[in-house]
mmCIF file of C-alpha atoms in Angstrom:
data_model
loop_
_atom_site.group_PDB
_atom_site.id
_atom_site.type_symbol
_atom_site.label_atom_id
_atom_site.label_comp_id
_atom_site.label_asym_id
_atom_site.label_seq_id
_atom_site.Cartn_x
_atom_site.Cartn_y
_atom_site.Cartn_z
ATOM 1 C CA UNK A 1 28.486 3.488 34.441
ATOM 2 C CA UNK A 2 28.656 1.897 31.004
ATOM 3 C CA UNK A 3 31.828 -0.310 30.148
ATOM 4 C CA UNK A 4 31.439 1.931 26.799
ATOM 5 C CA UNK A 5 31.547 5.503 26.260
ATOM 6 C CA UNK A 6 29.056 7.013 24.128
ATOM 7 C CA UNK A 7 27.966 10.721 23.928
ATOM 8 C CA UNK A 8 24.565 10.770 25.656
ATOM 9 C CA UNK A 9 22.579 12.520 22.628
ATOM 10 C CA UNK A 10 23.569 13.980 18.725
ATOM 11 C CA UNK A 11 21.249 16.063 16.496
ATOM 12 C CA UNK A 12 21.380 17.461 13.276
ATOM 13 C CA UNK A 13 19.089 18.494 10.353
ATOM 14 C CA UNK A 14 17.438 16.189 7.880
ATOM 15 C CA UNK A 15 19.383 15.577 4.722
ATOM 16 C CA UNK A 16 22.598 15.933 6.706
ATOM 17 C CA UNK A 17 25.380 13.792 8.207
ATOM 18 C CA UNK A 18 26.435 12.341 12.151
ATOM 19 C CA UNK A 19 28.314 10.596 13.072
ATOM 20 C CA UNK A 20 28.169 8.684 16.840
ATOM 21 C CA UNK A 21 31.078 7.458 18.155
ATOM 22 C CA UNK A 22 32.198 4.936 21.120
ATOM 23 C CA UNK A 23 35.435 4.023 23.181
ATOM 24 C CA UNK A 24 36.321 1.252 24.985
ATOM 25 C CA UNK A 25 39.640 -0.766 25.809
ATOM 26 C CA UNK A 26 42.069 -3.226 24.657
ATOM 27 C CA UNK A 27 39.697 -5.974 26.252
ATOM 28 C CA UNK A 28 36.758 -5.316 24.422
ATOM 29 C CA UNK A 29 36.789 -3.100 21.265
ATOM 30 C CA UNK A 30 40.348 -3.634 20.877
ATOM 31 C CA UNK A 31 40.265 -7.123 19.769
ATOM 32 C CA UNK A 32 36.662 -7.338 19.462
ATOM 33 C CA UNK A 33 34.315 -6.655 16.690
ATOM 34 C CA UNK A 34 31.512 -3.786 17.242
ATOM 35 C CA UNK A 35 27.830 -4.020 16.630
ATOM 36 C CA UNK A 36 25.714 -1.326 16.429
ATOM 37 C CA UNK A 37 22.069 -1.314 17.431
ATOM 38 C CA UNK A 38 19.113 0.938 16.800
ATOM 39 C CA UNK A 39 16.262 1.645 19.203
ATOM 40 C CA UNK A 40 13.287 3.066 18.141
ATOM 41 C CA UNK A 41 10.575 4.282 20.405
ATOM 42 C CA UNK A 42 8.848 1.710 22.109
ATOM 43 C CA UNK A 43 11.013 -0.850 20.512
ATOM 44 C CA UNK A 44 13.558 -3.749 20.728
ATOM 45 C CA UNK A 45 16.683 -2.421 19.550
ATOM 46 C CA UNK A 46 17.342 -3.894 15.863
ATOM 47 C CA UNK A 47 20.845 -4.744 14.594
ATOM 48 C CA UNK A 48 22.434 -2.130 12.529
ATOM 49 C CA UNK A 49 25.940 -2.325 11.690
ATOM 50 C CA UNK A 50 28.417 -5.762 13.044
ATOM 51 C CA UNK A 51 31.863 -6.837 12.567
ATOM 52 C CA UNK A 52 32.785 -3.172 12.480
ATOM 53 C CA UNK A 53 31.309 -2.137 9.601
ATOM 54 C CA UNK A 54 29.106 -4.620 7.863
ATOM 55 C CA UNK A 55 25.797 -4.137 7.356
ATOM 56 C CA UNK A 56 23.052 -6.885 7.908
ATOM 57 C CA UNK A 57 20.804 -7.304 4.728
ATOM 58 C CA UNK A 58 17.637 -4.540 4.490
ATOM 59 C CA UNK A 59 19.896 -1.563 6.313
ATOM 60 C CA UNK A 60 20.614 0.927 3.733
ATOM 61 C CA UNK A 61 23.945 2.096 2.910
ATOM 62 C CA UNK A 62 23.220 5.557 4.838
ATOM 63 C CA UNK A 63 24.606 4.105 7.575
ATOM 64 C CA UNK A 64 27.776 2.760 8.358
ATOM 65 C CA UNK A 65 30.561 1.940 10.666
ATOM 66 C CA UNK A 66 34.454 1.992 11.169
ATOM 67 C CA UNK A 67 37.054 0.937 14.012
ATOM 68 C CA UNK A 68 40.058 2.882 14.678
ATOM 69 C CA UNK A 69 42.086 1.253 17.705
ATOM 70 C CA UNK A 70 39.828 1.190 20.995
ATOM 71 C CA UNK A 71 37.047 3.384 19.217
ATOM 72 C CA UNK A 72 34.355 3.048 16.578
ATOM 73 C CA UNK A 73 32.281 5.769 14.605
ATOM 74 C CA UNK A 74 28.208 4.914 13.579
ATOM 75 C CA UNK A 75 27.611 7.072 10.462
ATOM 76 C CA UNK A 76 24.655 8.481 9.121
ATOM 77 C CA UNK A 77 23.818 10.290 5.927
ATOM 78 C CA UNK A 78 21.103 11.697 4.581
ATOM 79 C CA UNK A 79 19.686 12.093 7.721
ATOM 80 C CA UNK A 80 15.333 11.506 7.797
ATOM 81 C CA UNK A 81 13.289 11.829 10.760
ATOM 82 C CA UNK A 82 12.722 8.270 10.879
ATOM 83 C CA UNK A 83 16.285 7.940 12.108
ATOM 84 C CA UNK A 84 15.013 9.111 15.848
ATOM 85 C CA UNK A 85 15.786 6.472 17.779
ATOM 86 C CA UNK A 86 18.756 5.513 20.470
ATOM 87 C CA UNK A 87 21.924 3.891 19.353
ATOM 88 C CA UNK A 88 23.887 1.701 21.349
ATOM 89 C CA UNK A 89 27.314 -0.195 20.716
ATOM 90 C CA UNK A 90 28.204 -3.416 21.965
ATOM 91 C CA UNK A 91 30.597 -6.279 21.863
ATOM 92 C CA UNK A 92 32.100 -9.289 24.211
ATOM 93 C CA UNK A 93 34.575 -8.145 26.278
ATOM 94 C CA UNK A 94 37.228 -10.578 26.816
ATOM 95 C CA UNK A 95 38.140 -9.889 30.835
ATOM 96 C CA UNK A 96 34.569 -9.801 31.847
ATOM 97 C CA UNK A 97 33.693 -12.878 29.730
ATOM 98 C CA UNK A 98 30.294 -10.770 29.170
ATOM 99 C CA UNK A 99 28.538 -8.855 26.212
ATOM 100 C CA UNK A 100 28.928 -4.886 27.424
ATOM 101 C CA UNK A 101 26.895 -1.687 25.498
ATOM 102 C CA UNK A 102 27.765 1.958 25.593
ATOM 103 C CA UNK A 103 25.361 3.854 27.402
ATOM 104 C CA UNK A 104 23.757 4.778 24.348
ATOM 105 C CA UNK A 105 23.084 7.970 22.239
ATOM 106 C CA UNK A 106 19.580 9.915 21.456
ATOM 107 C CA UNK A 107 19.954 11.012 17.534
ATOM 108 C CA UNK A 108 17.627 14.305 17.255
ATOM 109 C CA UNK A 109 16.723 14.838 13.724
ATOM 110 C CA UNK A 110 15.632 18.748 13.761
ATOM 111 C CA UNK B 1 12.160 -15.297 9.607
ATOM 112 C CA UNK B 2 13.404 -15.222 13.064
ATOM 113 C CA UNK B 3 11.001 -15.418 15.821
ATOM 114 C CA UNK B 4 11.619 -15.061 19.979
ATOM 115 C CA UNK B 5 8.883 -14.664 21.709
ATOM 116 C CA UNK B 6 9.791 -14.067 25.763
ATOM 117 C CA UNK B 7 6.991 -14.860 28.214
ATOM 118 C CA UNK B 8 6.661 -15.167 32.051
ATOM 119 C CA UNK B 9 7.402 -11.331 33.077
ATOM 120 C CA UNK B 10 5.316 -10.007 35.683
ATOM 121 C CA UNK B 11 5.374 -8.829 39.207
ATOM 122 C CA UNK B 12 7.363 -10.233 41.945
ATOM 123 C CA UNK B 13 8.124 -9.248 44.934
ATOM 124 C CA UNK B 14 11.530 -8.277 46.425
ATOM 125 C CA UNK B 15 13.406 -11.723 47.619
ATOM 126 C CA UNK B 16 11.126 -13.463 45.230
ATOM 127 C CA UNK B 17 11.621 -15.891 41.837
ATOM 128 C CA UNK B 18 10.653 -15.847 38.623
ATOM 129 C CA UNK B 19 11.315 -17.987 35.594
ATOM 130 C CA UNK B 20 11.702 -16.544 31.744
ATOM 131 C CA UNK B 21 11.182 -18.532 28.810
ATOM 132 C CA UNK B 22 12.012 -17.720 25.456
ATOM 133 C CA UNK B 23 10.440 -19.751 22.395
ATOM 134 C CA UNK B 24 12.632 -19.297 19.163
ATOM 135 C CA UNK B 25 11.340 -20.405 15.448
ATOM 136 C CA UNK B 26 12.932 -19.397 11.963
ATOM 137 C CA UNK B 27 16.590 -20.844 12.340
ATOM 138 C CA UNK B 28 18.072 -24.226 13.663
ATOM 139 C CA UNK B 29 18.557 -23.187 17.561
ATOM 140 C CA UNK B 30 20.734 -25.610 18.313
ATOM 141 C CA UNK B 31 23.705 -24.193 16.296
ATOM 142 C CA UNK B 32 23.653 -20.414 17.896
ATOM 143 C CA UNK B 33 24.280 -19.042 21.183
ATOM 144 C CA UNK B 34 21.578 -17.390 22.981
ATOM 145 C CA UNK B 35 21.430 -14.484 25.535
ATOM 146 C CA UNK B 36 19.501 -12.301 27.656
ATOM 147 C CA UNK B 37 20.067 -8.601 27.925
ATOM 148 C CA UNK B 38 17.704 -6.127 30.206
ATOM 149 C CA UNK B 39 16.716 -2.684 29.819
ATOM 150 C CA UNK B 40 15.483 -0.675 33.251
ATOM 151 C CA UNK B 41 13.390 1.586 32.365
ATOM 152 C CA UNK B 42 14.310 4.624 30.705
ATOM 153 C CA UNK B 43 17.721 3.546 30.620
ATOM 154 C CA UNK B 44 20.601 1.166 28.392
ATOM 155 C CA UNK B 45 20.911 -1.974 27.552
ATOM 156 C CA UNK B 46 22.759 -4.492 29.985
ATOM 157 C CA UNK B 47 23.838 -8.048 29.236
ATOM 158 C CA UNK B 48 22.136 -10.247 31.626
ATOM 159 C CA UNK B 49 23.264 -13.914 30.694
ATOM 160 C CA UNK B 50 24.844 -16.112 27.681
ATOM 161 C CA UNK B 51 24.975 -19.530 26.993
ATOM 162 C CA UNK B 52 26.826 -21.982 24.675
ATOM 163 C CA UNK B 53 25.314 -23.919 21.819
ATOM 164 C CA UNK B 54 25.263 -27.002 23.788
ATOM 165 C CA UNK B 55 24.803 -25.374 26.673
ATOM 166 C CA UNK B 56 28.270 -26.240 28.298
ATOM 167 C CA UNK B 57 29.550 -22.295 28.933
ATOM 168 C CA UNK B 58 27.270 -20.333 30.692
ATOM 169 C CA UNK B 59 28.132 -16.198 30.834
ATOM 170 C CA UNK B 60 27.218 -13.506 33.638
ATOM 171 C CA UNK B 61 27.991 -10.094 34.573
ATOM 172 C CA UNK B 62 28.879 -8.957 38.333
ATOM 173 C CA UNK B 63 25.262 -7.846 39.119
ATOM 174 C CA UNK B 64 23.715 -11.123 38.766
ATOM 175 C CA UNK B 65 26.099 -13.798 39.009
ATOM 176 C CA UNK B 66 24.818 -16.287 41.771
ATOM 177 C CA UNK B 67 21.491 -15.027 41.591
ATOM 178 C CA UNK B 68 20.628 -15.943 37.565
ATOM 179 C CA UNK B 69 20.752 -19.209 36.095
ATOM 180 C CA UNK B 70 20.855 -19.297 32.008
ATOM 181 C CA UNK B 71 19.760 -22.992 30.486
ATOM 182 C CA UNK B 72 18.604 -24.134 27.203
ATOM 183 C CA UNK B 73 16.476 -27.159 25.594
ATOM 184 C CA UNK B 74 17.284 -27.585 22.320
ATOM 185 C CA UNK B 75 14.778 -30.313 21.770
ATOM 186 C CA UNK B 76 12.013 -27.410 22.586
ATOM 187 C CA UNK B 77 13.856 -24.592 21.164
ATOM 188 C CA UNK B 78 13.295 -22.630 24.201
ATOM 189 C CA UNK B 79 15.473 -20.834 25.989
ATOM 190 C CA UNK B 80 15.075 -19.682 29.770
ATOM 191 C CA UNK B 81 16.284 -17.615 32.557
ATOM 192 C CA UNK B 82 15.777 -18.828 36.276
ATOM 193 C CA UNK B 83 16.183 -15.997 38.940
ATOM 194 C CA UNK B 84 15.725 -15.269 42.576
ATOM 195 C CA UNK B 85 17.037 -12.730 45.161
ATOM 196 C CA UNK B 86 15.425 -11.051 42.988
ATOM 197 C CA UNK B 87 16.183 -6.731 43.562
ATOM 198 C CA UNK B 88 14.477 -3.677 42.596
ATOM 199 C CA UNK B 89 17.236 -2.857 40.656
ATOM 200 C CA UNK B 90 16.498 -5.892 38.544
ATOM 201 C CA UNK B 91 13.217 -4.797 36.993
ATOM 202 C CA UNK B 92 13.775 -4.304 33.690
ATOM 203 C CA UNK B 93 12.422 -5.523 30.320
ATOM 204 C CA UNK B 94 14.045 -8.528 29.399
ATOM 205 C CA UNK B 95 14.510 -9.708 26.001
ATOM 206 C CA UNK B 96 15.524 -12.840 24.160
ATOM 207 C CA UNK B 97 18.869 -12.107 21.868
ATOM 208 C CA UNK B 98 19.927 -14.523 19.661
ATOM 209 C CA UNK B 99 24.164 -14.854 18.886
ATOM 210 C CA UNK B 100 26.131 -16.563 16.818
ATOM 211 C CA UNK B 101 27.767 -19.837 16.777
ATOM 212 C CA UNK B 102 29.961 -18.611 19.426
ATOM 213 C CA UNK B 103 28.688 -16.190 22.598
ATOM 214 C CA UNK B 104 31.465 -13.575 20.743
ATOM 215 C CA UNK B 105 29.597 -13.357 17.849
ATOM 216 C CA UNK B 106 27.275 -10.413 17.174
ATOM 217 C CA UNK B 107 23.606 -10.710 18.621
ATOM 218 C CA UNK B 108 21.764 -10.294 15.710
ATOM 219 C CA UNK B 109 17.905 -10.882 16.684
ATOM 220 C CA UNK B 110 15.457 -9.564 19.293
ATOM 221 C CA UNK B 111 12.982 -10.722 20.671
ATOM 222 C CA UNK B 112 9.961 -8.431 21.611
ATOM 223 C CA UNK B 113 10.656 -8.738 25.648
ATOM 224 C CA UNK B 114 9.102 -9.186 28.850
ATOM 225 C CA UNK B 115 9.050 -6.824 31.319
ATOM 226 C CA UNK B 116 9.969 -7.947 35.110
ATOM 227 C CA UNK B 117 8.598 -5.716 38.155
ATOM 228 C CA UNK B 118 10.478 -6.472 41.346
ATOM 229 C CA UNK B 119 8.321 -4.402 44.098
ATOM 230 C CA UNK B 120 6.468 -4.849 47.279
#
């Protein structure tokens, strides 16, 4: 049971948009920032989106990332088929004193 | 560019120890905080163990506290993970994540990872 709360798997057809989101608590998302991490097959996850909604030089503005309260959104436009891959959130988590990750979500491009 | 490179994975048997190193290149590892996060197979990412710049604030979760030991030598930019009792549960790949200047800061690099095998 993952500290976060992802849905376990999105799809949608190339060219379009998703969106993945994740919940947490006052302890971690809350007062937290939110990274987002892409895994593709057979690969260490890569840094996508952090501090909410920044995005880390060479990771095109098709993605992107917001924070409402205890939640935050991963977006994706323009959806391609190289965008298979797992996505997991993550950030500290003040009461544990520890790094927790969502469960992660399986993005089906169809 | 940022390079961790994880080595001594392999198979151990249940009870046993192992040691993990992690050999960084590309940035000044003295000034970032450094953790390991595991992956069982098939399934998420878990945050294993974090530790301080200098090395003074160590980090665990529930699941391994008292059995994993996080350390650090900056003069060999090398970062390891000692553990015993080791579990089935605990086989995983491992890999090396570097943070920022604090252990709150967003883990920006991966290494490749080492996978652990705890079995009889």
């Amino acid at each position: 049971q993952s500290v976060l709360t992802q849905p376990p798997s999105v799809s949608a057809a190339p060219g379009q948009k998703v969106t993945i989101s994740c919940s947490g608590s006052s302890s971690n998302i809350g007062n937290n920032y939110v990274s987002w991490y892409q895994q593709l097959p057979g690969t260490a996850p890569k840094l996508l989106i952090y501090d909410n909604n920044k995005r880390p030089s060479g990771i095109p503005d098709r993605f992107s990332g917001s924070k409402s309260g205890t939640s935050v959104t991963l977006g994706i436009t323009g959806l391609q088929t190289g965008d298979e891959a797992d996505y997991y959130c993550g950030t500290w988590d003040s009461s544990l004193s520890a790094w927790v990750f969502g469960g992660g979500t399986k993005l089906t491009v169809l | 560019e940022v390079q961790l490179v994880e080595s001594g994975g392999g198979l151990v048997q249940p009870g046993g120890s192992l040691r993990l190193s992690c050999s960084a290149s590309g940035f000044n590892f003295n000034n970032y905080a450094m953790h390991w996060v595991r992956q069982a197979p098939g399934k998420g990412l878990e945050y294993v163990s974090g530790i301080s710049i200098n090395g003074g604030s160590t980090y665990y979760p529930e699941s391994v506290k008292g059995r994993f030991t996080i350390s650090r030598d900056n003069s060999k930019n090398t970062l390891y993970l000692q553990k015993s009792s080791l579990r089935t549960e605990d086989t995983a790949i491992y890999y090396c994540v570097k943070g920022g200047v604090y252990a709150t800061d967003e883990i920006d690099n991966w290494g490749q990872g080492t996978l652990v095998t705890v079995s009889a």
